[in-house]
Coordinates of C-alpha atoms in Angstrom, one line a residue:
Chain A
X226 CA 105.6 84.6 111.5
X227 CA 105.3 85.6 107.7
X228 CA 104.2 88.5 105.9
X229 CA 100.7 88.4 106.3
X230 CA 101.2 90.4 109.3
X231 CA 103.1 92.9 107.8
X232 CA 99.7 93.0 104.9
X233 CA 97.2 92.9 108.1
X234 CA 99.1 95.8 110.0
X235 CA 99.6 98.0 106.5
X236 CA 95.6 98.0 105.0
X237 CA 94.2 97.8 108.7
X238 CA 96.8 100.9 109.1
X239 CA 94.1 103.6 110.3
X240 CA 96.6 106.0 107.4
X241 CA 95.7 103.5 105.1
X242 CA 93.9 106.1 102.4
X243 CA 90.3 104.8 102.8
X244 CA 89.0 107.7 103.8
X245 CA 87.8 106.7 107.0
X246 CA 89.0 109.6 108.8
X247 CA 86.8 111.7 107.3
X248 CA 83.1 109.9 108.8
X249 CA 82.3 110.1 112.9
X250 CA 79.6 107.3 111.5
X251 CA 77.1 109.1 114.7
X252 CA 79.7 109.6 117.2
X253 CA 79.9 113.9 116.3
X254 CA 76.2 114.2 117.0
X255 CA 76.9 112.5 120.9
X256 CA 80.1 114.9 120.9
X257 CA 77.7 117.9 120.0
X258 CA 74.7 117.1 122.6
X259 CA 77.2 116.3 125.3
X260 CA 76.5 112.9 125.6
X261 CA 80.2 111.8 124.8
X262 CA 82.6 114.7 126.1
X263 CA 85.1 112.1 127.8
X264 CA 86.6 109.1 128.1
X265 CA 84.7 107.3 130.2
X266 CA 81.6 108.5 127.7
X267 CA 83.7 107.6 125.0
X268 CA 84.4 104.2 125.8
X269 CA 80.7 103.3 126.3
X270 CA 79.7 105.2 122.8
X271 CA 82.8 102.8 121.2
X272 CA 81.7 99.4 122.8
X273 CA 78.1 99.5 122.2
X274 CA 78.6 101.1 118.6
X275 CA 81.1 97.4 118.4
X276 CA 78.9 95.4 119.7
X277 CA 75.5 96.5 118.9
X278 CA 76.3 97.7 115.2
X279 CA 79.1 96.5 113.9
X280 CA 79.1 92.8 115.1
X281 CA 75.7 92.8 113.0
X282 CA 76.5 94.8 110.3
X283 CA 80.1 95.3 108.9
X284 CA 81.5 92.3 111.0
X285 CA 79.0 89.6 110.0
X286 CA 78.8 90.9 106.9
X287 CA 83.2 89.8 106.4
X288 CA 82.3 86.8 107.9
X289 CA 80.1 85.9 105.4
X290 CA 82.0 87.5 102.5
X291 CA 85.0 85.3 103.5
X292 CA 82.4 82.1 103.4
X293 CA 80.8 82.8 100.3
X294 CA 84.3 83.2 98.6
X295 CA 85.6 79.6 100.0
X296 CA 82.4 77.9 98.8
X297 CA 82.8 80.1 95.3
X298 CA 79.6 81.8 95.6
X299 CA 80.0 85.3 94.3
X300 CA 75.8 86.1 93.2
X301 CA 76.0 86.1 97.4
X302 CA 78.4 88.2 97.6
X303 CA 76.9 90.9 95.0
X304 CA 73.7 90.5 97.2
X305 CA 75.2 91.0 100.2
X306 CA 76.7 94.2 98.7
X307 CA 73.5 94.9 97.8
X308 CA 71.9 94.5 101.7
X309 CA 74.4 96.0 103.2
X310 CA 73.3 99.4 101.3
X311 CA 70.0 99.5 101.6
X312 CA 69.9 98.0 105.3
X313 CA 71.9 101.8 105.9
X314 CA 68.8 103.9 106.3
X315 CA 70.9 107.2 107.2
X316 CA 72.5 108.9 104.3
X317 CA 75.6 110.2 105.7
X318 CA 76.7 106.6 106.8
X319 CA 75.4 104.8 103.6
X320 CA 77.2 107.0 101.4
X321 CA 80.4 106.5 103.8
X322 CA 80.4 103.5 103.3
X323 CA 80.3 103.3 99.7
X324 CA 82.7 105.8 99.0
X325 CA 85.7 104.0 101.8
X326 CA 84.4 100.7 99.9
X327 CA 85.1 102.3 96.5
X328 CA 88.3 103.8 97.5
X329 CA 89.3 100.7 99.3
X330 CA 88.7 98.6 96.2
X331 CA 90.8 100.7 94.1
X332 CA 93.9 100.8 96.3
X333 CA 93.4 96.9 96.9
X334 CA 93.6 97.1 92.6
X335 CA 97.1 99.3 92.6
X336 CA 98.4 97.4 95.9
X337 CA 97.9 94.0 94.9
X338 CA 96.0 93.4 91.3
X339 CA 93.3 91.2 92.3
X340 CA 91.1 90.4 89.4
X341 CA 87.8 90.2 91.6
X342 CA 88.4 93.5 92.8
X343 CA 88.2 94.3 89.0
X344 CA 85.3 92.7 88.5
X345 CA 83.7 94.7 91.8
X346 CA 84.4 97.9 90.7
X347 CA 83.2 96.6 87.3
X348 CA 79.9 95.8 88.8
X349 CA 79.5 99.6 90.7
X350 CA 80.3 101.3 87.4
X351 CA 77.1 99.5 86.1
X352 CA 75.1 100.3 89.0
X353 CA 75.1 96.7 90.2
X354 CA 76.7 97.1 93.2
X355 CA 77.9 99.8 95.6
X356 CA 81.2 99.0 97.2
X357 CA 82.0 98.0 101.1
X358 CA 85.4 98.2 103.0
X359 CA 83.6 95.0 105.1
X360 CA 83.7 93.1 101.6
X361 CA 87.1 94.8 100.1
X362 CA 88.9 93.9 103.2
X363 CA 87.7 90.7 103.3
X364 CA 88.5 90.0 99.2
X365 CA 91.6 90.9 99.9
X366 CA 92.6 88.8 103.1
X367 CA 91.1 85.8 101.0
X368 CA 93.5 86.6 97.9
X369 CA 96.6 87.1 100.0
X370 CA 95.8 83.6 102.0
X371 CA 95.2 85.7 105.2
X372 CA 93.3 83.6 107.8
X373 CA 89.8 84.3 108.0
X374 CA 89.6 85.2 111.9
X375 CA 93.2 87.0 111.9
X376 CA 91.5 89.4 109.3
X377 CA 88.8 89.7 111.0
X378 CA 89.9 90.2 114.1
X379 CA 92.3 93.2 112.3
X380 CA 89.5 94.6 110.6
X381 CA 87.3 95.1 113.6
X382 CA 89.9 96.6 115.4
X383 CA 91.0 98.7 112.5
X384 CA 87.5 100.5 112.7
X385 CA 87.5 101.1 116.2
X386 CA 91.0 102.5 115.7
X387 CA 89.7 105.1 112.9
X388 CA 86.7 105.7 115.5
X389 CA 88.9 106.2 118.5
X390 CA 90.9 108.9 116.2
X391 CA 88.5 110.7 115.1
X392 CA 86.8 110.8 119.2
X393 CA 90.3 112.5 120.0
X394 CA 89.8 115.1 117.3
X395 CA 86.6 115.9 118.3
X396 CA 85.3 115.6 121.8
X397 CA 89.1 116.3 121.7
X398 CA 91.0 114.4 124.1
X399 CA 94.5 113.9 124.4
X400 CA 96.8 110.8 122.8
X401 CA 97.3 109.2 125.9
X402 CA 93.7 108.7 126.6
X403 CA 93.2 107.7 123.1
X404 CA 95.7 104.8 123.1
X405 CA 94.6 103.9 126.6
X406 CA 91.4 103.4 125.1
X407 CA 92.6 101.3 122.0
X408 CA 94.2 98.8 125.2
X409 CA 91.4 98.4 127.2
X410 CA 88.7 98.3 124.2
X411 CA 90.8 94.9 122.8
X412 CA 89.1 92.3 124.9
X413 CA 85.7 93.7 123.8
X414 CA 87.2 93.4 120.1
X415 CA 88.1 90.0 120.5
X416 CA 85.0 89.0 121.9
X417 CA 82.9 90.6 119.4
X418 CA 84.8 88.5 116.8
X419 CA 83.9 85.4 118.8
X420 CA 80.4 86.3 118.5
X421 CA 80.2 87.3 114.9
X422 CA 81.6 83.5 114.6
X423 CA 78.4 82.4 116.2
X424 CA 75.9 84.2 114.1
X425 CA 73.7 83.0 111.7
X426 CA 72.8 84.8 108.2
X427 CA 69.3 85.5 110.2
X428 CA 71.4 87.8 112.6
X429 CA 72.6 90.2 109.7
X430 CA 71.7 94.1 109.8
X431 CA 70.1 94.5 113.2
X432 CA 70.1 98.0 114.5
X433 CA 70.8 99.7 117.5
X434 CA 67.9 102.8 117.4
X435 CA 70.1 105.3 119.3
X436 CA 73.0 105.0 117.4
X437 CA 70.9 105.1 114.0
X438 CA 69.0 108.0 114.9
X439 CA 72.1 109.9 115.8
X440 CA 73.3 108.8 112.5
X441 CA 70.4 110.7 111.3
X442 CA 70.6 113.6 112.9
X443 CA 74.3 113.8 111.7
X444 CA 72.7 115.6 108.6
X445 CA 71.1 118.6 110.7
X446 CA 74.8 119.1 112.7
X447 CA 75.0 122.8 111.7
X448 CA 78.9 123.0 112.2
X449 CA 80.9 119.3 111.3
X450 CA 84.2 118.1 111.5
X451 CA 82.9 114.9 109.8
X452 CA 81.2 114.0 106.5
X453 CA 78.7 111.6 108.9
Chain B
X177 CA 56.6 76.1 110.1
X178 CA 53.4 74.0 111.6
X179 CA 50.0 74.6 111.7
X180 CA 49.1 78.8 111.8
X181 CA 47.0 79.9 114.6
X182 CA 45.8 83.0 112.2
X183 CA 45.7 83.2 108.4
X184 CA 44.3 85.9 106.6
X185 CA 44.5 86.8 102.7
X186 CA 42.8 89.3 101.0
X187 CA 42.7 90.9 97.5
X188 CA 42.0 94.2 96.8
X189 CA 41.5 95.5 93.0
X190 CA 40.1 99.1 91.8
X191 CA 36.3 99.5 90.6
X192 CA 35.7 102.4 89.3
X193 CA 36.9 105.5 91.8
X194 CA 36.5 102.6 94.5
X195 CA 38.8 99.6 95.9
X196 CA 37.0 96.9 96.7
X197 CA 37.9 93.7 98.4
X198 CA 38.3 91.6 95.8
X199 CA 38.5 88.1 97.6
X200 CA 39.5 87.2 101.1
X201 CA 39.8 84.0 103.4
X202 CA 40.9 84.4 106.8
X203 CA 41.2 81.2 109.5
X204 CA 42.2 80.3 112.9
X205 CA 42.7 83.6 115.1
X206 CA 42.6 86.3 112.5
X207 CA 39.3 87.9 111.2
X208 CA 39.2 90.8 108.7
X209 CA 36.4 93.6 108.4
X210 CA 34.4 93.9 105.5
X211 CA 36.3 97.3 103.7
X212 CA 35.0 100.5 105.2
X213 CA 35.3 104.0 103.4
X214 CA 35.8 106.8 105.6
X215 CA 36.9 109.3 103.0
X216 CA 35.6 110.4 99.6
X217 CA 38.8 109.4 97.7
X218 CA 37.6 105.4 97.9
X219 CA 40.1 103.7 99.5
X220 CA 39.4 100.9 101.7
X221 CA 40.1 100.6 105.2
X222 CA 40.3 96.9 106.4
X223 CA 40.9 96.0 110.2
X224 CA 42.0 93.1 111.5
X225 CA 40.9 91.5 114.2
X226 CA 42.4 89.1 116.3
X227 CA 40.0 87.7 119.0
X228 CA 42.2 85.7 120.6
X229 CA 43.6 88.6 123.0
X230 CA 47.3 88.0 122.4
X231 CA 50.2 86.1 121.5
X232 CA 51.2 83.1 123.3
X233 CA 54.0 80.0 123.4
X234 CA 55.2 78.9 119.3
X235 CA 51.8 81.1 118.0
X236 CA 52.5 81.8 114.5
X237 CA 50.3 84.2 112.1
X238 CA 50.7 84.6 108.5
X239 CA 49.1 87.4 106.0
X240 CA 49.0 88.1 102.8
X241 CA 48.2 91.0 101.3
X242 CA 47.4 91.5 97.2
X243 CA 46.7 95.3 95.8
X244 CA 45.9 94.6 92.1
X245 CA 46.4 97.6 89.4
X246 CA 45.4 101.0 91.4
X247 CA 44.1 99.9 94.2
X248 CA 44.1 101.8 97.3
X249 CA 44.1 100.3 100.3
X250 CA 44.5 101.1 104.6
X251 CA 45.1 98.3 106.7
X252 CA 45.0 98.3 110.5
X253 CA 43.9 96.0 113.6
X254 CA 42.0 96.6 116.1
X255 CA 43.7 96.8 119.2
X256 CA 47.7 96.3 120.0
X257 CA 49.2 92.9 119.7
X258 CA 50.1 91.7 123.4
X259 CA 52.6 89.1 123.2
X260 CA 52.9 87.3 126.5
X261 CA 55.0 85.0 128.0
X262 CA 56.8 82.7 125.4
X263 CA 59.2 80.3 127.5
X264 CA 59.9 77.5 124.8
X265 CA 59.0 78.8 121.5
X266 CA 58.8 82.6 119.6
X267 CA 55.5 84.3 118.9
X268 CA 55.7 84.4 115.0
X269 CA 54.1 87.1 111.9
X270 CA 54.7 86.8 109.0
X271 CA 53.5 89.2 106.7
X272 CA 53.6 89.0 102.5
X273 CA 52.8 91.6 100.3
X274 CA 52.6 92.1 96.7
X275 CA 51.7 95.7 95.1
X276 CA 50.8 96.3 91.1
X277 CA 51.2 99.1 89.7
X278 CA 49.5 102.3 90.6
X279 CA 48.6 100.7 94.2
X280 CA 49.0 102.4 97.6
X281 CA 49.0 100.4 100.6
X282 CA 49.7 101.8 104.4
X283 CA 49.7 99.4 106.9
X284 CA 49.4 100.8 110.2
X285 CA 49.0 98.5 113.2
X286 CA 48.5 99.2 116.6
X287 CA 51.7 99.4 118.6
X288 CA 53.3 95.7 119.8
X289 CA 53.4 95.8 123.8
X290 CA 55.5 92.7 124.9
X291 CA 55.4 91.7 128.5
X292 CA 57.9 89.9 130.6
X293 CA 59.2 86.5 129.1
X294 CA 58.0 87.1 125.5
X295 CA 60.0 86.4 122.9
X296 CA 58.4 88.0 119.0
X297 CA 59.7 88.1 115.5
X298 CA 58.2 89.5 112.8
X299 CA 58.8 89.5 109.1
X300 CA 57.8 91.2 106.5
X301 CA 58.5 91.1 102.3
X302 CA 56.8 93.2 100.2
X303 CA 57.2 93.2 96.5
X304 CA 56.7 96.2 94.7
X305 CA 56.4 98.1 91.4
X306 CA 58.3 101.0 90.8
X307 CA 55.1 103.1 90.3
X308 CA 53.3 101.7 93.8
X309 CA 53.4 103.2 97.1
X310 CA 53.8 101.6 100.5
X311 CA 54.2 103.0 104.1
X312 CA 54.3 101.1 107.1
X313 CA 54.5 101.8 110.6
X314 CA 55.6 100.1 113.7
X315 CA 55.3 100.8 117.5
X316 CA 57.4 98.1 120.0
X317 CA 56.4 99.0 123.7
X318 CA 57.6 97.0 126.5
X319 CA 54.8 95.8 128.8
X320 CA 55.2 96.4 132.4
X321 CA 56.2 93.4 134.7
X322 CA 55.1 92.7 138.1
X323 CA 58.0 94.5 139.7
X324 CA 57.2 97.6 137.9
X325 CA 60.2 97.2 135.9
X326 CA 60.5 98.1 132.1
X327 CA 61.9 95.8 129.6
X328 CA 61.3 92.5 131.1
X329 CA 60.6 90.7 127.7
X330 CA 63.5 88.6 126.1
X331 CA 63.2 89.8 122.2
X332 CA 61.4 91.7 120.0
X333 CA 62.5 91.2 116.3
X334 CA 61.1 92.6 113.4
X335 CA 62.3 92.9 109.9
X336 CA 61.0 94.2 106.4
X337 CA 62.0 93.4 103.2
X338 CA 61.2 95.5 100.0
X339 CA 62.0 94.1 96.5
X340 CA 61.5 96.1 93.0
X341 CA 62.0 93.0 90.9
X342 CA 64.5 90.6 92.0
X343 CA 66.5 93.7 93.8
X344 CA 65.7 94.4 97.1
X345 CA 65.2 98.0 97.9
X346 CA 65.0 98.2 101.4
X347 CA 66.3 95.7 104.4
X348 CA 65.3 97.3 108.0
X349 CA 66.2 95.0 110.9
X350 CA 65.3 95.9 114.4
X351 CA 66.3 93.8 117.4
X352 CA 65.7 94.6 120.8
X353 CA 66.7 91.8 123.1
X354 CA 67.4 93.2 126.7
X355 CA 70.3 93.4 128.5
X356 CA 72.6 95.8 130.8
X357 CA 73.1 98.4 127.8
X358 CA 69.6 98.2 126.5
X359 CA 68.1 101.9 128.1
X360 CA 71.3 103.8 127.6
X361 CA 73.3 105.2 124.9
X362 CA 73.1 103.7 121.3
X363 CA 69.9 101.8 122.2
X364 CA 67.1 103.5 123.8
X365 CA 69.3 106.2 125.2
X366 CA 66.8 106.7 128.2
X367 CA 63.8 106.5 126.6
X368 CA 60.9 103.3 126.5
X369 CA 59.5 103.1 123.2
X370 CA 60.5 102.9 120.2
X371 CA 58.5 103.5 116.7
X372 CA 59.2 103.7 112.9
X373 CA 57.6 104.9 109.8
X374 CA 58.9 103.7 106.6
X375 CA 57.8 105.5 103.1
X376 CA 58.4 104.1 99.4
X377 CA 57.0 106.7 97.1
X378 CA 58.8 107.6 93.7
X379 CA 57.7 111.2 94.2
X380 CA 59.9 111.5 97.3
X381 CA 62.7 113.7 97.0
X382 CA 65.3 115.9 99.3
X383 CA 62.4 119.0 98.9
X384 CA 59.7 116.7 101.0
X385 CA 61.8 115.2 103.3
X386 CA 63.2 118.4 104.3
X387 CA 59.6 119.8 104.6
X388 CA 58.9 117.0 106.6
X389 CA 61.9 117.4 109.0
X390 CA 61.3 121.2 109.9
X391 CA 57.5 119.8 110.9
X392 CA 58.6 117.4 113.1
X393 CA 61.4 119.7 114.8
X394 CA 58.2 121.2 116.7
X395 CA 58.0 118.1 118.8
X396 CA 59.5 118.0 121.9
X397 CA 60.1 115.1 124.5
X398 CA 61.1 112.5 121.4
X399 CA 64.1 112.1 119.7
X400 CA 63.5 111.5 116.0
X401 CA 65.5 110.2 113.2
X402 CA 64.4 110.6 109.5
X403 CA 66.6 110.3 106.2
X404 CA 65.9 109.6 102.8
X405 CA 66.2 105.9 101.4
X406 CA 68.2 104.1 98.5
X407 CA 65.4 104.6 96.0
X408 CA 62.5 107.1 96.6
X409 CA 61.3 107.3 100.1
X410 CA 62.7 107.8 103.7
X411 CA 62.5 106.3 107.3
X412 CA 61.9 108.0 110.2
X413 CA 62.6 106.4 113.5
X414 CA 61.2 107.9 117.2
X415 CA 61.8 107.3 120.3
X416 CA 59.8 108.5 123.1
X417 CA 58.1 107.7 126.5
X418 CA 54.9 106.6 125.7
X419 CA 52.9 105.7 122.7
X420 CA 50.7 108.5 122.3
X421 CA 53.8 110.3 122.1
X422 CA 55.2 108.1 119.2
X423 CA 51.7 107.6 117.6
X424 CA 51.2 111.2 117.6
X425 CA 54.4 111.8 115.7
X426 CA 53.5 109.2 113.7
X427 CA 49.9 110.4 112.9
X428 CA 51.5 113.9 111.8
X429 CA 54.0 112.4 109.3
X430 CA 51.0 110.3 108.0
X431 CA 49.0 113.0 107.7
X432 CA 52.0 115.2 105.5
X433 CA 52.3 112.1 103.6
X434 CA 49.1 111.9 102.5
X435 CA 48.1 115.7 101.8
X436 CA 51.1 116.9 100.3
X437 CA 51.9 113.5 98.3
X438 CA 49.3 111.2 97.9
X439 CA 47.1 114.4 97.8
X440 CA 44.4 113.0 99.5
X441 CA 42.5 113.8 102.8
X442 CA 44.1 113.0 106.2
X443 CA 42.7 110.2 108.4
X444 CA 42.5 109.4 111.9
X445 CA 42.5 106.1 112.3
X446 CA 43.6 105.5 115.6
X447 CA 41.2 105.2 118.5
X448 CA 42.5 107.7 121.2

């Protein structure tokens, strides 16, 4: 035991001010049709969005990050940045990403002073990149000597948990249900890890259609809890 | 990769108020039209053909595609692109394109039907000049199996890649490899087909899009998904329950595309 735990559990803390909270990233345009109104619903939105989207996407994506920063290769990293952007075809959920990345990147500054971070930010404020909690979170596991597959285990789940938040908000459903699902949705996380493990750099940025369409009908929502 | 069972390369470059094919070689199963002009704005339209009938075991086809300075060019096949069984190795396109300045290229293919046991990836890079315009459409239908059955093929991959320079602009990856989940929510969500338009044009703003969006809110029986892109442009994404369905969606956004921002004539291209 030793106190990366204690790091893991405090930025995968769903109150950890990334703004997550504020993004359904699709789910609000299910809750709205009807498609998810329960648990049951919500479950199947939560494991397919895991293992359809963010296995692909967010999760391969701090696999790679974590890689590319043990073999030193940063130009990768700035390119993957880079991908990760214009791979998000909706809006709503591009622009959420960048601005949980950006706000993520300057906590991980205040929190821990990590000069790459720096040089990240740096590299948005000219335009260069665009931030990404998937690469933030994983810069900062590597500073702090976190194991790879602990942090990415931590991250995945720490997404779901900001997803199965906001589904009790807004389908709404009570607490109970919502940590009941956080229990029964951790074998699905685990295995999802052991999968993006298994990926190649061919695999990156596939698409589930449903969920990408609903991410673009986000924008035409007339009444919204959430920014996507 | 080993020998190509299609190649095809062609050049176009602007004469005048005309494109014209300005050199092309084409091998194996892949044959290309002599241009056609079938409006007064004198754009080509080149078809390829592809006698062979469809896509079998480890078949691999490669294009590439030049637009010099202004030219202005429509690209389509024939007929769909069956890809049939493919038990030990993927059916394979490749597709290369380079755009100058000035040029417009839409590439609009008939929609990919794969039957059961096929296995496809396609991939496509296209590098462009700020000042070009490019649109591209694709239609993946599963083919029906024996049984009756939907969704009997193992993978359909396709991905495009859109540099400006050395940046890339655009990276659209769709995967459809089918399982349990595959018609339900988050994938297909009850529907068969599945089709996408993509659009790089520097005159594309917020103002067109939404013009574009309240058109397409008419359409019933599809669920459609458009948003703007990174740099100029936007992707739409439809699914629906047959292809004349999708490619009539698909038709209308072409057809907005090109009167209110090319400003040229609508086409119909498509053989329905």
């Amino acid at each position: 035991m030793n106190n990366q735990l204690l790091t893991l559990l405090q930025i995968g803390d769903s109150n950890f001010p990334s703004g997550a909270f504020s993004h359904s990233f699709g789910l609000e345009t299910y809750i709205q049709d009807g498609t998810v109104h329960n648990q049951e619903t919500f479950f199947h939105w939560l494991r397919i969005y895991l293992e359809k989207q963010l296995v692909y996407t967010d999760g391969l994506a701090f696999r790679l990050t974590f890689d590319h920063l043990a073999d030193n290769h940063l130009t990768e990293i700035w390119q993957l940045d880079q991908t990760l952007y214009v791979q998000n075809l909706p809006i709503e959920t591009r622009q959420a990403n960048r601005r949980i990345g950006e706000r993520f990147i300057k906590m991980g500054i205040d929190l821990y002073s990590i000069p790459l971070l720096e040089q990240y930010l740096a590299k948005i404020r000219e335009g260069e990149a665009y931030g990404h909690p998937a690469i933030v979170f994983a810069m900062i596991s590597d500073d702090l000597k976190i194991d790879r597959d602990e942090a990415m285990v931590t991250f995945l789940y720490s997404t779901i948990t900001s997803l199965v938040q906001n589904g009790v908000r807004g389908i709404p459903l009570g607490q109970t249900a919502g940590q009941r699902m956080l229990v029964e949705i951790q074998p699905y996380v685990w295995k999802a890890m052991e999968r993006i493990k298994c990926l190649e750099r061919e695999d990156f940025g596939a698409v589930a259609p449903g969920l990408e369409i609903a991410q673009m009908r986000h924008e035409r929502l007339h009444v919204r809890l959430f920014m996507s | 990769m080993g020998e190509l069972t299609g190649f095809l390369q062609l050049t176009g470059a602007r004469k005048g108020r005309k494109t014209i094919l300005k050199e092309s070689y084409s091998e194996g199963a892949f044959k290309l039209t002599r241009p056609l002009y079938l409006t007064q704005t004198g754009e080509a339209y080149f078809y390829i053909m592809n006698p062979g009938g469809g896509y079998v075991d480890g078949d691999s086809y490669r294009m590439k595609i030049f637009l010099e300075d202004a030219a202005v060019a429509v690209l389509t096949t024939q007929s769909s692109t069956k890809i049939y069984k493919t038990k030990s190795k993927p059916a394979y396109q490749e597709m290369d394109i380079y755009l100058k300045s000035g040029s417009v290229l839409e590439y609009l293919p008939d929609p990919v039907i794969a039957y059961q046991d096929a296995c496809f990836k396609q991939n496509m890079v296209v590098r462009m000049e700020p000042d070009s315009s490019f649109l591209c459409s694709d239609i993946i239908t599963p083919g029906w199996a024996p049984d009756g059955s939907w969704f009997q093929y193992d993978l359909v991959q396709s991905k495009v890649k859109i540099y400006m320079g050395e940046r890339i602009v655009l990276f659209d990856h769709v995967k459809l490899e089918p399982d349990v989940d595959t018609t339900g929510i988050g994938i297909m969500e009850g529907f068969t087909h599945f089709g996408t338009i993509l659009v790089i044009d520097s005159r594309i703003d917020s103002a067109f899009v939404e013009g574009l969006q309240e058109r397409l809110e008419l359409m019933s029986a599809v669920r459609i998904g458009l948003s703007i892109l990174a740099v100029p442009g936007f992707a739409l994404r439809v699914l629906a329950n047959s292809t004349q369905a999708i490619e009539a969606i698909l038709s209308l956004c072409h057809e907005i595309v090109r009167t209110n921002l090319f400003k040229i004539e609508p086409v119909f291209l498509r053989k329905y």
